Tab-separated table of C-alpha atoms in Angstrom:
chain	number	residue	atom	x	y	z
A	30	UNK	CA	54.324	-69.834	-116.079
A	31	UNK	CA	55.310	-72.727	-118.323
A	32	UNK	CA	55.866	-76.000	-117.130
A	33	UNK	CA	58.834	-77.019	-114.697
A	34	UNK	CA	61.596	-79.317	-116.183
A	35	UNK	CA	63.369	-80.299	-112.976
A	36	UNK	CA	66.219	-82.228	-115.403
A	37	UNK	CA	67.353	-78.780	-117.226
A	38	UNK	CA	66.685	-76.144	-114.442
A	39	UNK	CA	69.683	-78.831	-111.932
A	40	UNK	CA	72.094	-78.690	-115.326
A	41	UNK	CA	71.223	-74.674	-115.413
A	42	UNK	CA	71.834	-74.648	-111.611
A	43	UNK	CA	75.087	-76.579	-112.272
A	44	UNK	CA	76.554	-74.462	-115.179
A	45	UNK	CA	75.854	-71.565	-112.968
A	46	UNK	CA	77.599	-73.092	-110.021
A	47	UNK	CA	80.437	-73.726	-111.770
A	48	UNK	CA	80.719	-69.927	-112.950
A	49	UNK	CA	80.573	-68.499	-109.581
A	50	UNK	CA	82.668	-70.747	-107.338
A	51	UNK	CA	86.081	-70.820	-109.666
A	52	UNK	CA	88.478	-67.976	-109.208
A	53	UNK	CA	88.378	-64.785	-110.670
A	54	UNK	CA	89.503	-65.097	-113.906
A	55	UNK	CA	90.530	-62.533	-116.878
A	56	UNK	CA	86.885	-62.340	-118.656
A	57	UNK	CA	87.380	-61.843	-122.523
A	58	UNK	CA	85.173	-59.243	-123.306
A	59	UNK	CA	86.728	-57.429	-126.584
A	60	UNK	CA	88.863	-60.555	-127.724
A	61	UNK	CA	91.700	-57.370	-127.946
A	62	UNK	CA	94.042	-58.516	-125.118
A	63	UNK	CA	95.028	-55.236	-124.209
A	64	UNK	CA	91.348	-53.972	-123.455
A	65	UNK	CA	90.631	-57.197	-121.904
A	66	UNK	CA	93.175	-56.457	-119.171
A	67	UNK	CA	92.449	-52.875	-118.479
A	68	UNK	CA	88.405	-53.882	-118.315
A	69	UNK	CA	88.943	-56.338	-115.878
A	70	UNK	CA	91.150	-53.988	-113.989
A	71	UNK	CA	88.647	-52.891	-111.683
A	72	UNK	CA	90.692	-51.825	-109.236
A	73	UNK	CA	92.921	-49.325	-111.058
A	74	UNK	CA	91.290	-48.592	-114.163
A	75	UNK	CA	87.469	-49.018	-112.829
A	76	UNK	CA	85.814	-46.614	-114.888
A	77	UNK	CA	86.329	-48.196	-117.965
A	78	UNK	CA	84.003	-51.039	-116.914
A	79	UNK	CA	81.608	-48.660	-115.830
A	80	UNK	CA	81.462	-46.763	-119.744
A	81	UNK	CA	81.832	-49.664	-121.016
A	82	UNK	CA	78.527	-51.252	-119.575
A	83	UNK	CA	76.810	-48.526	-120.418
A	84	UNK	CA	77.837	-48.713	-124.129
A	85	UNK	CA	76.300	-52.453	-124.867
A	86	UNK	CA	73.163	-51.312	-126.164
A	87	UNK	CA	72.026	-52.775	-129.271
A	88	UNK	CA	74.995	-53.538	-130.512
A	89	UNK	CA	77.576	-56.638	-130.686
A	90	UNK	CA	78.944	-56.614	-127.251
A	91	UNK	CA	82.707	-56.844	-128.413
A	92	UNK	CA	82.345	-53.590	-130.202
A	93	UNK	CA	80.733	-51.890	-126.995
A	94	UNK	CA	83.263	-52.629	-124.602
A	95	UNK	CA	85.798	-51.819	-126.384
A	96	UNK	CA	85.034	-48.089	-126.680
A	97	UNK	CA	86.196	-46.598	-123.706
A	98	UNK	CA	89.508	-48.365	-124.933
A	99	UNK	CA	89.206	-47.279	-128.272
A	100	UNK	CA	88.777	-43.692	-127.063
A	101	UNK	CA	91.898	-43.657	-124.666
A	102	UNK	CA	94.068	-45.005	-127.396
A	103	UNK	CA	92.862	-41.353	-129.018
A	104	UNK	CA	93.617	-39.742	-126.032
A	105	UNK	CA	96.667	-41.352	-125.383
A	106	UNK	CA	95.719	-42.082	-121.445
A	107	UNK	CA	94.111	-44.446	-119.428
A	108	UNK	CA	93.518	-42.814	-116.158
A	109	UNK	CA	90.263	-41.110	-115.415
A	110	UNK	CA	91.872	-37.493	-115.793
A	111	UNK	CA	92.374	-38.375	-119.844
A	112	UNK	CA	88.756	-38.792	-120.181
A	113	UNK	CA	87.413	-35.400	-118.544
A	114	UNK	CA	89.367	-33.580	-120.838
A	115	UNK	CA	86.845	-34.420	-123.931
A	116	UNK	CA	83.957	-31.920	-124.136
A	117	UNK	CA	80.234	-33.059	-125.970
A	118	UNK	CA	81.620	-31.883	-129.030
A	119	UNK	CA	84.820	-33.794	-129.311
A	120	UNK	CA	83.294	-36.478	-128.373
A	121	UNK	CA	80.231	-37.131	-130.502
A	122	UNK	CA	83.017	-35.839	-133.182
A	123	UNK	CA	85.248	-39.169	-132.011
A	124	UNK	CA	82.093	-41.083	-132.333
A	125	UNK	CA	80.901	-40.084	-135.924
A	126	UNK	CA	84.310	-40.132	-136.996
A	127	UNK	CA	85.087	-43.899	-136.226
A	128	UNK	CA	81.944	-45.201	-136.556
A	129	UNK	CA	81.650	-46.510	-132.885
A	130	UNK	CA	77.601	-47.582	-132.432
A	131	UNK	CA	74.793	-47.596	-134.331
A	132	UNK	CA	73.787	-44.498	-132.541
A	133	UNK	CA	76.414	-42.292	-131.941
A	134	UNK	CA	74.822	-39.307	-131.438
A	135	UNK	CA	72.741	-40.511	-128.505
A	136	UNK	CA	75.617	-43.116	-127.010
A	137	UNK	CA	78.271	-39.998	-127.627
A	138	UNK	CA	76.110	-37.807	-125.102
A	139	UNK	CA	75.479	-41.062	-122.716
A	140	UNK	CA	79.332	-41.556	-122.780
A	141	UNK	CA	80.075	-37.968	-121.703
A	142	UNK	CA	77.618	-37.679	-119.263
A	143	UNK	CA	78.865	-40.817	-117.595
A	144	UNK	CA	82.237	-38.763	-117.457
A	145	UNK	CA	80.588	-36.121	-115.944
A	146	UNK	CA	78.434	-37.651	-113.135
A	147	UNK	CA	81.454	-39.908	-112.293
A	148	UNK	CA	83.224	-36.636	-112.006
A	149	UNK	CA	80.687	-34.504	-109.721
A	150	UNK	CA	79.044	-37.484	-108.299
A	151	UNK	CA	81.540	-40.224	-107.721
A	152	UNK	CA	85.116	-37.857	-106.811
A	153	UNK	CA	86.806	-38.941	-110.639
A	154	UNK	CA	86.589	-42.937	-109.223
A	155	UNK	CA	84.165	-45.363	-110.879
A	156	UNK	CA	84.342	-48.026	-108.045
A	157	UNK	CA	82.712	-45.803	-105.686
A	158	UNK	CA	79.652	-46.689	-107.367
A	159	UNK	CA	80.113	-50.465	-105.701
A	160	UNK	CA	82.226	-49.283	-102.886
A	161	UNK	CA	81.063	-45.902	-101.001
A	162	UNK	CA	78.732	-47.121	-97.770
A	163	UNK	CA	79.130	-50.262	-98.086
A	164	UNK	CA	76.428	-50.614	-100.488
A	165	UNK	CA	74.090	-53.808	-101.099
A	166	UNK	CA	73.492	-55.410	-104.621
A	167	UNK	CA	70.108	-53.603	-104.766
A	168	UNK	CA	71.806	-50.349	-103.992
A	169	UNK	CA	74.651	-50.897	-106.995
A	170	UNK	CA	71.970	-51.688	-109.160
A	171	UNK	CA	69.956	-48.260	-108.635
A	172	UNK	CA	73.257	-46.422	-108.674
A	173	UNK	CA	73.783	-47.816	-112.549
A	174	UNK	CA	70.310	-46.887	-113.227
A	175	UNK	CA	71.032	-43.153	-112.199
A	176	UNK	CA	72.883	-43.007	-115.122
A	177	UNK	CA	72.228	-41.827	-118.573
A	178	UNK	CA	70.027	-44.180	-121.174
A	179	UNK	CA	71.143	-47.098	-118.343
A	180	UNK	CA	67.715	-49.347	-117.741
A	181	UNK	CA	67.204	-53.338	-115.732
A	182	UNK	CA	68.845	-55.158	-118.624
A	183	UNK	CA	72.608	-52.744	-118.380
A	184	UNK	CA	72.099	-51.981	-114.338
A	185	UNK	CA	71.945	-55.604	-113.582
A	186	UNK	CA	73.897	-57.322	-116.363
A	187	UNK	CA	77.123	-55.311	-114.676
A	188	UNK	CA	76.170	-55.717	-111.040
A	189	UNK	CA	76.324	-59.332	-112.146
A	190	UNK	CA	79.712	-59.093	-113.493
A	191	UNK	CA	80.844	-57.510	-110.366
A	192	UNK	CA	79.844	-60.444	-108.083
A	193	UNK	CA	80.162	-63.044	-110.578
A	194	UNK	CA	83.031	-62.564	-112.292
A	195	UNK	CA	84.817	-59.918	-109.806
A	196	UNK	CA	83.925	-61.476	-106.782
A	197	UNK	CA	82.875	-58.643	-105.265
A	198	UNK	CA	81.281	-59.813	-102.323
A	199	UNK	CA	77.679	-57.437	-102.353
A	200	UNK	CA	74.959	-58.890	-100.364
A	201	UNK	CA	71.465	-59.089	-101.297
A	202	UNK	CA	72.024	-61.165	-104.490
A	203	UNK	CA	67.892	-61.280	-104.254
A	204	UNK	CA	68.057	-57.776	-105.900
A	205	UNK	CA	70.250	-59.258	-109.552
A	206	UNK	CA	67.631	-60.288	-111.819
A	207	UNK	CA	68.203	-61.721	-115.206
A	208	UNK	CA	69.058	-59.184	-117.537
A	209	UNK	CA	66.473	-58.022	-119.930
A	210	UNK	CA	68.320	-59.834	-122.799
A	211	UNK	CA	66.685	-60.942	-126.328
A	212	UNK	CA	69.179	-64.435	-126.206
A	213	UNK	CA	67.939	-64.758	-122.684
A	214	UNK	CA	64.206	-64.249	-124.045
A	215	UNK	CA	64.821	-66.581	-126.144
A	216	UNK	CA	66.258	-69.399	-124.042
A	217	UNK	CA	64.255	-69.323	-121.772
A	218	UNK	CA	61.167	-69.445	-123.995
A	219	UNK	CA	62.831	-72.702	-126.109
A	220	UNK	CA	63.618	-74.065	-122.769
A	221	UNK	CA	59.939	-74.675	-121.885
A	222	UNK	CA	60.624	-71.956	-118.679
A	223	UNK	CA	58.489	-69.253	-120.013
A	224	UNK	CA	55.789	-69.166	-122.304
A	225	UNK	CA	56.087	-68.411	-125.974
A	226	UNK	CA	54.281	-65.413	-125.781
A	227	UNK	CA	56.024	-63.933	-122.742
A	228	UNK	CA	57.536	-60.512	-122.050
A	229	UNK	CA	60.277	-59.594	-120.522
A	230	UNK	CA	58.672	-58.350	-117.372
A	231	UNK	CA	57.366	-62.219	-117.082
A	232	UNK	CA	61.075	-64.014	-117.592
A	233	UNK	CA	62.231	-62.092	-114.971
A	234	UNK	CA	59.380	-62.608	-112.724
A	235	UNK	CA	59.751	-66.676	-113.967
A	236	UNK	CA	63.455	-66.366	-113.103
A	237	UNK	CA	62.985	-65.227	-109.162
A	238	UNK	CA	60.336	-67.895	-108.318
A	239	UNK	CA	62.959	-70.444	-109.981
A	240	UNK	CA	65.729	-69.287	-108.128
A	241	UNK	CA	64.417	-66.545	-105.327
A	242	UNK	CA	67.891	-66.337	-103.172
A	243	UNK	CA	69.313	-64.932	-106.667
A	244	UNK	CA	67.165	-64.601	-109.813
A	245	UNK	CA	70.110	-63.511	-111.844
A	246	UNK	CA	72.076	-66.625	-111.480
A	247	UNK	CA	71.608	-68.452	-114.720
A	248	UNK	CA	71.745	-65.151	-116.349
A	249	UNK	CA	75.541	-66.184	-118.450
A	250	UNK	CA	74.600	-69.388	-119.179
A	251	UNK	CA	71.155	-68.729	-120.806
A	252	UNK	CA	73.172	-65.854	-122.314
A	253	UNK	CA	75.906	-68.070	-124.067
A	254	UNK	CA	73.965	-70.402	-124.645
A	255	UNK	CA	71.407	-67.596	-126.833
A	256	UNK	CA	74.809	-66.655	-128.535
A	257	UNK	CA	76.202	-69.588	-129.126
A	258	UNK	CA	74.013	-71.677	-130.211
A	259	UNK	CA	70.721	-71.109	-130.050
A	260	UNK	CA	70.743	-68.382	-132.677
A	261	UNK	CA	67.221	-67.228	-133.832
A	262	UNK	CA	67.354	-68.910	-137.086
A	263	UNK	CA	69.131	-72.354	-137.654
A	264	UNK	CA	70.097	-72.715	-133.970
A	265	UNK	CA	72.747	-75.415	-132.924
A	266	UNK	CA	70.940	-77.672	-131.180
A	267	UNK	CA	72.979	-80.799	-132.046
A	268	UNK	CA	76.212	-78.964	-130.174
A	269	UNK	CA	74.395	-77.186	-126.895
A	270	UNK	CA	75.204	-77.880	-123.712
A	271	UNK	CA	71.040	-78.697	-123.165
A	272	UNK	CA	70.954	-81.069	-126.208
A	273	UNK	CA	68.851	-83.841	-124.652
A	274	UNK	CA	67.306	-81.808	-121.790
A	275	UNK	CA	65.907	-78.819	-123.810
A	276	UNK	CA	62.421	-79.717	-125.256
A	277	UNK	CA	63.091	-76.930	-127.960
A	278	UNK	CA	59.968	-75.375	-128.623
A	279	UNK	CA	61.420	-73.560	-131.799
C-alpha cells in the first residue's frame, strides 16, 4: 500500500460527509430535466434506475442513463408495462437505429434481459431488488450482479446511489466498495493512496483498510474529482478541490 497522507484522506472524509448527511436531492444524471426526474423517481418509476445502471458501461455516463428514457419516449410510456412489450428484435433494432452505445448489440440484449428478469424475477417492480426481505447492502449488491453483463464496478456504483443519494437506509455499508472506476484508478493512484502500478483488485482492497465501516464512501468524490479535473492528460490541478493536499504523482 502506498503511503498514508492523513491531511487528504480527513478532506476526502469531509467531502464525503458532506454528500451523505444533506437531504436527498434531485441528482443530475442526463443534464435532460425530464429524465433527471423520472431517474430519481425511485419510488414510482424504479426500473428506470435499475436499466439505466446497467447501461453505463464504457461509455459517457450522460448518454447511458438516459436510455431507458430515450426508449420510453419511443414507446410513448413510462410505466414498466411499456417496456415488456419490446421483443430482442425491436430492441437491438431501437439500438442500431439511434446509435445508443458503443455496443449495441451486446447492451441491446443486456437491456432486454433486464426487462425480462425484472419481469419473472422481480413481479414487473424494480425496487424489489432493494426492498423484498428486507435485504442488507451486501445482499442488493449480489442481486445487481445476477444480472446480465452487471460486474463490482455497476453492482456497487448503484447500491451506492441508493444509500447515498436515495437514502435508502440498507445496513451493512461494509459490503459498498469503491467502484471499479478508471477516474477512481486514477485518483487514487495521483493521490499517493495506491501505488502506481496497482490494479483494481488492490484500490479496493486500499479503500476498506482506509475506511473499513464503508469502503465505498469516497467513491463520488474521487469520481468527480477523476472527471473533473484530474483528466488523464493536462489535468486541472490548479482548480481541484485537493490542490495543496494532493502530492500528484502524475
Amino acid at each position: 500500500m502506498a503511503s498514508s497522507n492523513k491531511e487528504l484522506e480527513d478532506f476526502l472524509l469531509s467531502q464525503a460527509l458532506e454528500l451523505h448527511q444533506r437531504p436527498r436531492v434531485i441528482i443530475e444524471f442526463t443534464k435532460n430535466v425530464g429524465a433527471d426526474k423520472i431517474i430519481n423517481d425511485i419510488e414510482h418509476f424504479p426500473h428506470f434506475f435499475v436499466l439505466g445502471s446497467i447501461m453505463n458501461q464504457q461509455i459517457v455516463f450522460q448518454r447511458g442513463w438516459i436510455i431507458p428514457y430515450f426508449i420510453s419516449e419511443l414507446l410513448n410510456g413510462k410505466d414498466f408495462e411499456s417496456f415488456l412489450k419490446l421483443d430482442l428484435a425491436t430492441t437491438k433494432s431501437i439500438f442500431h437505429e439511434h446509435s445508443l452505445h458503443h455496443f449495441n448489440d451486446k447492451m441491446a440484449f443486456a437491456f432486454h434481459a433486464a426487462i425480462q428478469k425484472i419481469h419473472f424475477e422481480y413481479d414487473n417492480d424494480a425496487s424489489n431488488i432493494w426492498t423484498w426481505d428486507e435485504p442488507d447492502c451486501k445482499t442488493v449488491i449480489r442481486r445487481f450482479q445476477e444480472f446480465h453483463r452487471v460486474g463490482q464496478k455497476i453492482s456497487t456504483m448503484a447500491v451506492n446511489v441508493l444509500v447515498r443519494d436515495f437514502k435508502l437506509p440498507l445496513p451493512n455499508h461494509r459490503a459498498i466498495d469503491v467502484s471499479g472506476d478508471v477516474h477512481i484508478e486514477r485518483v487514487f493512484k495521483r493521490m499517493g493512496l495506491a501505488p502506481r502500478d496497482a490494479k483494481i483488485k488492490e484500490i479496493i482492497e486500499i479503500a476498506q483498510k482506509i475506511y473499513p465501516e464503508y469502503p465505498g464512501f469516497y467513491d463520488s468524490v474521487c469520481w468527480e474529482i477523476g472527471n473533473g479535473w484530474c483528466k488523464p492528460s493536462n489535468p486541472d490541478c490548479e482548480q481541484c478541490p485537493l490542490n495543496g493536499k494532493c502530492p500528484k504523482i502524475i
